[in-house]
Short mmCIF file of C-alpha atoms in Angstrom, two decimals:
data_model
loop_
_atom_site.label_atom_id
_atom_site.label_comp_id
_atom_site.label_asym_id
_atom_site.label_seq_id
_atom_site.Cartn_x
_atom_site.Cartn_y
_atom_site.Cartn_z
CA MET A 236 -80.94 13.88 -28.22
CA ASN A 237 -79.28 16.37 -25.88
CA LYS A 238 -78.22 15.68 -22.28
CA LYS A 239 -81.45 17.02 -20.73
CA GLN A 240 -83.63 14.97 -23.09
CA LEU A 241 -81.55 11.88 -22.33
CA GLN A 242 -81.95 12.42 -18.58
CA THR A 243 -85.70 12.92 -19.03
CA GLU A 244 -85.97 9.64 -21.00
CA GLN A 245 -83.91 7.79 -18.37
CA THR A 246 -86.13 9.13 -15.57
CA LYS A 247 -89.28 8.16 -17.50
CA LYS A 248 -87.89 4.66 -18.05
CA LYS A 249 -87.02 4.27 -14.36
CA LEU A 250 -90.51 5.39 -13.32
CA ALA A 251 -92.14 3.20 -15.97
CA ASP A 252 -90.16 0.08 -14.99
CA ALA A 253 -91.03 0.42 -11.30
CA SER A 254 -94.67 1.14 -12.15
CA ARG A 255 -94.88 -1.85 -14.50
CA ALA A 256 -93.98 -4.18 -11.64
CA LEU A 257 -96.80 -2.68 -9.53
CA PHE A 258 -99.38 -2.93 -12.31
CA VAL A 259 -98.39 -6.56 -12.92
CA GLN A 260 -98.61 -7.41 -9.22
CA LYS A 261 -101.69 -5.40 -8.17
CA GLY A 262 -103.56 -4.72 -11.40
CA TYR A 263 -104.39 -1.34 -12.92
CA LYS A 264 -107.21 -0.19 -10.63
CA ALA A 265 -105.57 -1.24 -7.35
CA THR A 266 -102.31 0.58 -8.15
CA SER A 267 -102.44 4.17 -6.94
CA ILE A 268 -100.15 7.11 -7.64
CA GLU A 269 -99.17 6.86 -3.95
CA ASP A 270 -98.02 3.25 -4.57
CA ILE A 271 -95.93 4.46 -7.50
CA VAL A 272 -94.45 7.28 -5.38
CA ALA A 273 -93.49 4.74 -2.68
CA ALA A 274 -92.02 2.25 -5.18
CA THR A 275 -90.02 4.80 -7.17
CA GLY A 276 -88.97 7.21 -4.43
CA SER A 277 -90.10 9.94 -6.80
CA SER A 278 -92.47 12.77 -5.94
CA LYS A 279 -96.05 12.85 -7.18
CA GLY A 280 -95.20 16.09 -9.00
CA ASN A 281 -92.31 14.42 -10.82
CA ILE A 282 -94.56 11.55 -11.95
CA TYR A 283 -97.18 14.01 -13.19
CA TYR A 284 -94.47 16.06 -14.92
CA HIS A 285 -93.39 13.05 -16.99
CA PHE A 286 -96.75 11.33 -17.56
CA LYS A 287 -99.52 13.83 -16.59
CA SER A 288 -101.62 11.05 -14.98
CA LYS A 289 -101.74 7.39 -13.98
CA GLU A 290 -103.52 6.74 -17.29
CA GLY A 291 -100.74 8.49 -19.20
CA LEU A 292 -98.11 6.40 -17.41
CA PHE A 293 -99.96 3.16 -18.15
CA LEU A 294 -100.44 4.14 -21.79
CA TYR A 295 -96.68 4.71 -22.01
CA LEU A 296 -96.26 1.06 -20.90
CA ILE A 297 -98.81 -0.07 -23.50
CA ASP A 298 -96.89 1.87 -26.17
CA GLU A 299 -93.71 0.08 -25.09
CA TRP A 300 -95.53 -3.25 -25.32
CA ASP A 301 -96.68 -2.31 -28.83
CA ARG A 302 -93.11 -1.46 -29.86
CA GLU A 303 -91.81 -4.77 -28.47
CA TRP A 304 -94.57 -6.60 -30.36
CA GLU A 305 -93.69 -4.82 -33.61
CA GLU A 306 -89.99 -5.67 -33.19
CA ASN A 307 -90.89 -9.30 -32.52
CA TRP A 308 -93.11 -9.36 -35.62
CA ALA A 309 -90.43 -7.71 -37.78
CA SER A 310 -87.96 -10.42 -36.76
CA LYS A 311 -90.40 -13.16 -37.88
CA GLU A 312 -92.25 -11.65 -40.82
CA HIS A 313 -89.71 -12.90 -43.38
CA LEU A 314 -90.61 -16.49 -42.39
CA TYR A 315 -94.06 -16.07 -43.96
CA LYS A 316 -94.01 -16.21 -47.75
CA THR A 317 -97.60 -15.15 -48.48
CA SER A 318 -100.11 -12.71 -47.03
CA THR A 319 -102.28 -15.67 -46.02
CA GLU A 320 -99.38 -17.12 -44.02
CA LYS A 321 -98.74 -13.69 -42.50
CA ILE A 322 -102.34 -13.43 -41.24
CA HIS A 323 -102.08 -16.91 -39.69
CA GLY A 324 -98.71 -15.96 -38.17
CA LEU A 325 -100.18 -12.69 -36.89
CA MET A 326 -103.01 -14.54 -35.13
CA VAL A 327 -100.65 -16.99 -33.44
CA GLN A 328 -98.28 -14.23 -32.29
CA LEU A 329 -101.20 -12.16 -31.00
CA VAL A 330 -102.71 -14.92 -28.91
CA LEU A 331 -99.40 -16.09 -27.46
CA ASP A 332 -98.25 -12.53 -26.70
CA ASP A 333 -101.63 -11.55 -25.25
CA MET A 334 -101.90 -14.63 -23.03
CA ASN A 335 -98.31 -14.49 -21.80
CA HIS A 336 -97.65 -10.78 -21.39
CA PRO A 337 -97.46 -9.73 -17.72
CA LEU A 338 -99.52 -6.56 -18.36
CA THR A 339 -102.49 -8.34 -19.98
CA LYS A 340 -104.70 -8.36 -16.86
CA ALA A 341 -103.96 -4.72 -16.04
CA ALA A 342 -104.56 -3.75 -19.70
CA ASP A 343 -107.99 -5.43 -19.62
CA GLU A 344 -108.86 -3.31 -16.58
CA PHE A 345 -107.51 -0.15 -18.20
CA PHE A 346 -109.40 -0.48 -21.48
CA THR A 347 -112.71 -1.56 -19.91
CA GLY A 348 -112.58 0.91 -17.02
CA GLU A 349 -114.09 4.34 -16.53
CA LYS A 350 -114.16 7.11 -19.12
CA LYS A 351 -110.74 8.56 -19.87
CA GLU A 352 -109.62 12.16 -20.25
CA ASN A 353 -109.72 13.51 -23.82
CA ASP A 354 -105.94 13.39 -24.34
CA ILE A 355 -105.86 9.74 -23.21
CA GLU A 356 -108.80 8.88 -25.50
CA GLU A 357 -106.90 10.52 -28.38
CA ARG A 358 -103.76 8.50 -27.62
CA ILE A 359 -105.80 5.28 -27.47
CA ALA A 360 -107.43 6.18 -30.80
CA LEU A 361 -103.96 6.73 -32.34
CA MET A 362 -102.80 3.36 -31.03
CA PHE A 363 -105.79 1.61 -32.61
CA GLU A 364 -105.18 3.53 -35.83
CA ARG A 365 -101.62 2.11 -35.91
CA HIS A 366 -103.06 -1.39 -35.53
CA ILE A 367 -105.59 -0.77 -38.31
CA GLN A 368 -102.85 0.66 -40.55
CA PHE A 369 -100.82 -2.52 -39.95
CA ASN A 370 -103.85 -4.63 -40.97
CA ARG A 371 -104.45 -2.39 -43.98
CA GLN A 372 -100.91 -2.97 -45.27
CA LEU A 373 -101.23 -6.72 -44.76
CA VAL A 374 -104.50 -6.89 -46.72
CA GLN A 375 -103.24 -4.51 -49.43
CA GLN A 376 -100.17 -6.72 -49.98
CA GLY A 377 -102.47 -9.72 -50.43
CA ILE A 378 -104.55 -7.86 -53.02
CA GLU A 379 -101.47 -6.66 -54.88
CA ASN A 380 -99.92 -10.12 -55.06
CA GLY A 381 -103.21 -11.65 -56.27
CA GLU A 382 -104.05 -13.69 -53.16
CA PHE A 383 -107.05 -11.59 -52.13
CA LYS A 384 -109.96 -10.19 -54.10
CA GLU A 385 -110.15 -6.47 -54.78
CA ASP A 386 -112.22 -5.05 -51.94
CA ASN A 387 -112.54 -2.14 -49.52
CA VAL A 388 -109.20 -2.37 -47.72
CA ASP A 389 -110.24 0.05 -44.96
CA HIS A 390 -113.29 -2.05 -44.11
CA LEU A 391 -111.29 -5.29 -44.15
CA ALA A 392 -108.65 -3.77 -41.85
CA LEU A 393 -111.39 -2.75 -39.39
CA ILE A 394 -113.07 -6.17 -39.56
CA LEU A 395 -109.75 -7.88 -38.85
CA GLU A 396 -109.04 -5.57 -35.88
CA SER A 397 -112.56 -6.06 -34.52
CA SER A 398 -112.11 -9.83 -34.71
CA ILE A 399 -108.79 -9.60 -32.89
CA ILE A 400 -110.22 -7.41 -30.10
CA GLY A 401 -113.24 -9.70 -29.68
CA LEU A 402 -111.11 -12.84 -29.64
CA SER A 403 -108.78 -11.28 -27.09
CA GLN A 404 -111.67 -10.59 -24.72
CA LEU A 405 -113.54 -13.86 -25.22
CA SER A 406 -110.59 -16.25 -25.12
CA ARG A 407 -109.58 -15.28 -21.57
CA GLY A 408 -109.33 -18.38 -19.41
CA MET A 409 -108.75 -20.71 -22.36
CA LYS A 410 -105.69 -22.91 -22.48
CA SER A 411 -103.03 -21.67 -24.86
CA GLU A 412 -103.58 -24.44 -27.45
CA GLU A 413 -107.35 -23.89 -27.45
CA ALA A 414 -106.94 -20.13 -27.92
CA VAL A 415 -104.44 -20.63 -30.77
CA ALA A 416 -106.92 -23.00 -32.48
CA LEU A 417 -109.68 -20.40 -32.07
CA TYR A 418 -107.56 -17.59 -33.54
CA ARG A 419 -106.50 -19.85 -36.43
CA GLN A 420 -110.12 -20.67 -37.17
CA ALA A 421 -110.98 -16.96 -37.07
CA ALA A 422 -108.16 -16.33 -39.56
CA ASN A 423 -109.59 -19.03 -41.84
CA VAL A 424 -113.08 -17.49 -41.65
CA PHE A 425 -111.66 -14.04 -42.48
CA LEU A 426 -109.48 -15.39 -45.30
CA HIS A 427 -112.32 -17.45 -46.76
CA GLY A 428 -114.21 -14.21 -47.35
CA ILE A 429 -111.36 -12.39 -49.11
CA SER A 430 -109.20 -15.05 -50.77
CA ARG A 431 -109.33 -15.79 -54.46
CA SER A 432 -108.93 -19.46 -53.56
CA ILE A 433 -108.55 -21.37 -50.29
CA ASP A 434 -106.59 -24.60 -50.04
#
C-alpha cells in the first residue's frame, strides 16, 4: 500500500468511526449525511468521494462487523471438534454477537428499509454469498467426515442461512438466555435432518 492509499484508508476509517457512533446513537434512518458532516468536520463531497452514499458508508461498517465476526470465529473454531459442535457454536456466537453489537438496531433499519441502489444491492448480495459460502464449507466438512448424510450442500447452506436470518428477526426483544436456547433448538432441528445419527 502506497502513501496515498494509506492516507485514503486512514480517512475512511476516521469517517467510519465517527459515523458508527452516530448510527449507534440515532439509528440508521435518523442519521443524515449532514449529521456525519457535522460530526466528522469533513465535507459532504469528501464523504461521497470515499463512500458514494450513506448506504455505502453503512455497508462499509457492516463489512467491518463481518470481518470482526470472522476473526472472532477463527479464534474459537479450534475449540469445536466436530461439524455438529461447530454449528452449535456458530448459533451461540451469532445470537450473542447479534444481540450485543451496537450496530444491530441500525442494521435492522438498513436491511428492512427502502429499495437500495443497484451497486448497494450487489454488495449486499456478495455479503450474503460470503455467509452462504461459510455455511457451505461447514456442511461439506460434516459430509466429508461422515457426520452428515450426502445431500445438496448448496440447498443446505441456504436453509441454514435462512434459519439464521429468520431467527435474528424474530428473537428481537428476547432475553439473551432465551434467544440462545431458541438458536440451539434451531440447530438441533437442522442437524436432525442432515445427521447420520443424533445423540
